[in-house]
PDB file of C-alpha atoms in Angstrom:
ATOM      1  CA  UNK A 421      63.230 105.393  82.179  1.00  0.00           C
ATOM      2  CA  UNK A 422      63.786 105.282  85.884  1.00  0.00           C
ATOM      3  CA  UNK A 423      64.696 108.848  86.305  1.00  0.00           C
ATOM      4  CA  UNK A 424      61.812 109.852  84.062  1.00  0.00           C
ATOM      5  CA  UNK A 425      59.339 107.976  86.092  1.00  0.00           C
ATOM      6  CA  UNK A 426      60.646 109.612  89.294  1.00  0.00           C
ATOM      7  CA  UNK A 427      60.459 113.061  87.677  1.00  0.00           C
ATOM      8  CA  UNK A 428      56.949 112.586  86.426  1.00  0.00           C
ATOM      9  CA  UNK A 429      57.836 111.965  82.790  1.00  0.00           C
ATOM     10  CA  UNK A 430      56.346 108.486  82.664  1.00  0.00           C
ATOM     11  CA  UNK A 431      52.577 108.941  83.018  1.00  0.00           C
ATOM     12  CA  UNK A 432      51.099 106.885  85.899  1.00  0.00           C
ATOM     13  CA  UNK A 433      54.297 106.445  87.755  1.00  0.00           C
ATOM     14  CA  UNK A 434      52.941 107.811  90.930  1.00  0.00           C
ATOM     15  CA  UNK A 435      49.348 106.869  90.570  1.00  0.00           C
ATOM     16  CA  UNK A 436      48.103 105.311  93.834  1.00  0.00           C
ATOM     17  CA  UNK A 437      51.384 104.990  95.401  1.00  0.00           C
ATOM     18  CA  UNK A 438      54.000 106.787  97.257  1.00  0.00           C
ATOM     19  CA  UNK A 439      57.505 107.764  96.141  1.00  0.00           C
ATOM     20  CA  UNK A 440      58.960 104.808  98.099  1.00  0.00           C
ATOM     21  CA  UNK A 441      56.828 102.371  96.150  1.00  0.00           C
ATOM     22  CA  UNK A 442      57.731 103.826  92.835  1.00  0.00           C
ATOM     23  CA  UNK A 443      61.375 103.819  93.750  1.00  0.00           C
ATOM     24  CA  UNK A 444      61.130 100.167  94.895  1.00  0.00           C
ATOM     25  CA  UNK A 445      59.281  99.274  91.695  1.00  0.00           C
ATOM     26  CA  UNK A 446      61.464 101.068  89.256  1.00  0.00           C
ATOM     27  CA  UNK A 447      64.911 100.324  90.800  1.00  0.00           C
ATOM     28  CA  UNK A 448      64.561  97.163  92.875  1.00  0.00           C
ATOM     29  CA  UNK A 449      61.853  95.662  90.850  1.00  0.00           C
ATOM     30  CA  UNK A 450      63.416  96.290  87.528  1.00  0.00           C
ATOM     31  CA  UNK A 451      66.684  94.854  88.725  1.00  0.00           C
ATOM     32  CA  UNK A 452      65.104  91.683  89.806  1.00  0.00           C
ATOM     33  CA  UNK A 453      63.068  91.564  86.512  1.00  0.00           C
ATOM     34  CA  UNK A 454      66.182  91.900  84.468  1.00  0.00           C
ATOM     35  CA  UNK A 455      68.148  89.300  86.375  1.00  0.00           C
ATOM     36  CA  UNK A 456      65.163  87.008  86.017  1.00  0.00           C
ATOM     37  CA  UNK A 457      64.712  87.557  82.304  1.00  0.00           C
ATOM     38  CA  UNK A 458      68.450  86.967  81.790  1.00  0.00           C
ATOM     39  CA  UNK A 459      68.132  83.701  83.826  1.00  0.00           C
ATOM     40  CA  UNK A 460      65.288  82.405  81.507  1.00  0.00           C
ATOM     41  CA  UNK A 461      67.387  83.262  78.457  1.00  0.00           C
ATOM     42  CA  UNK A 462      70.253  81.430  79.989  1.00  0.00           C
ATOM     43  CA  UNK A 463      68.162  78.389  80.940  1.00  0.00           C
ATOM     44  CA  UNK A 464      66.834  78.239  77.358  1.00  0.00           C
ATOM     45  CA  UNK A 465      70.365  78.585  75.963  1.00  0.00           C
ATOM     46  CA  UNK A 466      71.507  75.581  78.023  1.00  0.00           C
ATOM     47  CA  UNK A 467      68.556  73.720  76.700  1.00  0.00           C
ATOM     48  CA  UNK A 468      69.698  74.651  73.295  1.00  0.00           C
ATOM     49  CA  UNK A 469      73.193  73.367  74.034  1.00  0.00           C
ATOM     50  CA  UNK A 470      71.900  70.070  75.232  1.00  0.00           C
ATOM     51  CA  UNK A 471      69.867  69.628  72.008  1.00  0.00           C
ATOM     52  CA  UNK A 472      72.988  70.347  69.863  1.00  0.00           C
ATOM     53  CA  UNK A 473      72.306  74.007  69.442  1.00  0.00           C
ATOM     54  CA  UNK A 474      68.585  73.985  68.368  1.00  0.00           C
ATOM     55  CA  UNK A 475      67.526  77.514  67.710  1.00  0.00           C
ATOM     56  CA  UNK A 476      64.017  76.871  68.781  1.00  0.00           C
ATOM     57  CA  UNK A 477      65.059  77.018  72.540  1.00  0.00           C
ATOM     58  CA  UNK A 478      66.892  80.213  72.148  1.00  0.00           C
ATOM     59  CA  UNK A 479      63.756  81.863  70.398  1.00  0.00           C
ATOM     60  CA  UNK A 480      61.477  80.322  73.200  1.00  0.00           C
ATOM     61  CA  UNK A 481      63.841  81.845  75.841  1.00  0.00           C
ATOM     62  CA  UNK A 482      63.737  85.296  74.249  1.00  0.00           C
ATOM     63  CA  UNK A 483      60.154  85.242  73.821  1.00  0.00           C
ATOM     64  CA  UNK A 484      59.484  84.150  77.413  1.00  0.00           C
ATOM     65  CA  UNK A 485      61.784  86.949  78.844  1.00  0.00           C
ATOM     66  CA  UNK A 486      59.932  89.502  76.669  1.00  0.00           C
ATOM     67  CA  UNK A 487      56.675  88.325  77.919  1.00  0.00           C
ATOM     68  CA  UNK A 488      57.774  88.426  81.401  1.00  0.00           C
ATOM     69  CA  UNK A 489      58.962  92.009  80.845  1.00  0.00           C
ATOM     70  CA  UNK A 490      55.647  93.042  79.370  1.00  0.00           C
ATOM     71  CA  UNK A 491      53.589  91.605  82.074  1.00  0.00           C
ATOM     72  CA  UNK A 492      55.799  93.189  84.735  1.00  0.00           C
ATOM     73  CA  UNK A 493      55.494  96.789  82.882  1.00  0.00           C
ATOM     74  CA  UNK A 494      51.678  96.177  82.692  1.00  0.00           C
ATOM     75  CA  UNK A 495      51.430  95.512  86.359  1.00  0.00           C
ATOM     76  CA  UNK A 496      53.556  98.727  87.139  1.00  0.00           C
ATOM     77  CA  UNK A 497      51.512 100.899  84.825  1.00  0.00           C
ATOM     78  CA  UNK A 498      48.001  99.657  85.904  1.00  0.00           C
ATOM     79  CA  UNK A 499      48.372  99.096  89.439  1.00  0.00           C
ATOM     80  CA  UNK A 500      49.644 101.662  91.983  1.00  0.00           C
ATOM     81  CA  UNK A 501      50.942  99.129  94.438  1.00  0.00           C
ATOM     82  CA  UNK A 502      54.501  97.644  94.388  1.00  0.00           C
ATOM     83  CA  UNK A 503      53.028  94.338  95.736  1.00  0.00           C
ATOM     84  CA  UNK A 504      51.633  92.952  92.479  1.00  0.00           C
ATOM     85  CA  UNK A 505      54.616  93.195  90.222  1.00  0.00           C
ATOM     86  CA  UNK A 506      57.067  92.114  92.950  1.00  0.00           C
ATOM     87  CA  UNK A 507      54.927  89.178  93.791  1.00  0.00           C
ATOM     88  CA  UNK A 508      54.741  88.252  90.370  1.00  0.00           C
ATOM     89  CA  UNK A 509      58.349  88.353  89.861  1.00  0.00           C
ATOM     90  CA  UNK A 510      58.998  86.322  93.111  1.00  0.00           C
ATOM     91  CA  UNK A 511      56.701  83.534  91.841  1.00  0.00           C
ATOM     92  CA  UNK A 512      58.310  83.436  88.487  1.00  0.00           C
ATOM     93  CA  UNK A 513      61.720  83.215  90.208  1.00  0.00           C
ATOM     94  CA  UNK A 514      60.687  80.128  92.090  1.00  0.00           C
ATOM     95  CA  UNK A 515      59.852  78.396  88.879  1.00  0.00           C
ATOM     96  CA  UNK A 516      63.114  79.401  87.272  1.00  0.00           C
ATOM     97  CA  UNK A 517      65.063  78.240  90.109  1.00  0.00           C
ATOM     98  CA  UNK A 518      63.178  74.947  90.009  1.00  0.00           C
ATOM     99  CA  UNK A 519      64.035  74.580  86.297  1.00  0.00           C
ATOM    100  CA  UNK A 520      67.674  75.225  86.992  1.00  0.00           C
ATOM    101  CA  UNK A 521      67.683  72.424  89.663  1.00  0.00           C
ATOM    102  CA  UNK A 522      66.279  70.121  87.119  1.00  0.00           C
ATOM    103  CA  UNK A 523      68.700  70.863  84.416  1.00  0.00           C
ATOM    104  CA  UNK A 524      71.659  70.764  86.961  1.00  0.00           C
ATOM    105  CA  UNK A 525      70.763  67.243  88.021  1.00  0.00           C
ATOM    106  CA  UNK A 526      70.184  66.047  84.452  1.00  0.00           C
ATOM    107  CA  UNK A 527      73.815  67.033  83.839  1.00  0.00           C
ATOM    108  CA  UNK A 528      75.143  64.912  86.461  1.00  0.00           C
TER     109      UNK A 528
END
């Protein structure tokens, strides 16, 4: 997907932005996004374990990670600037970090 975006295979990859913005969106942004989505799934997995393996938490984590990915892709494809998707990922990241702090202190 990243190589296709840089070679022009994905429509709208370079709309309104420079090559540097596209590279930062596709490589750096996607890496941060996938790390954050994995963290969401891990957080909800931990909640599932605390609730004696309740599958509703795992399903919720997978759904939230999917929605996060969809929103990020929407921002990439519809806005030429790298600012919107990266700011979105940073804001969601702060909320996930806060959630991990909550669950860490509940475990103590």
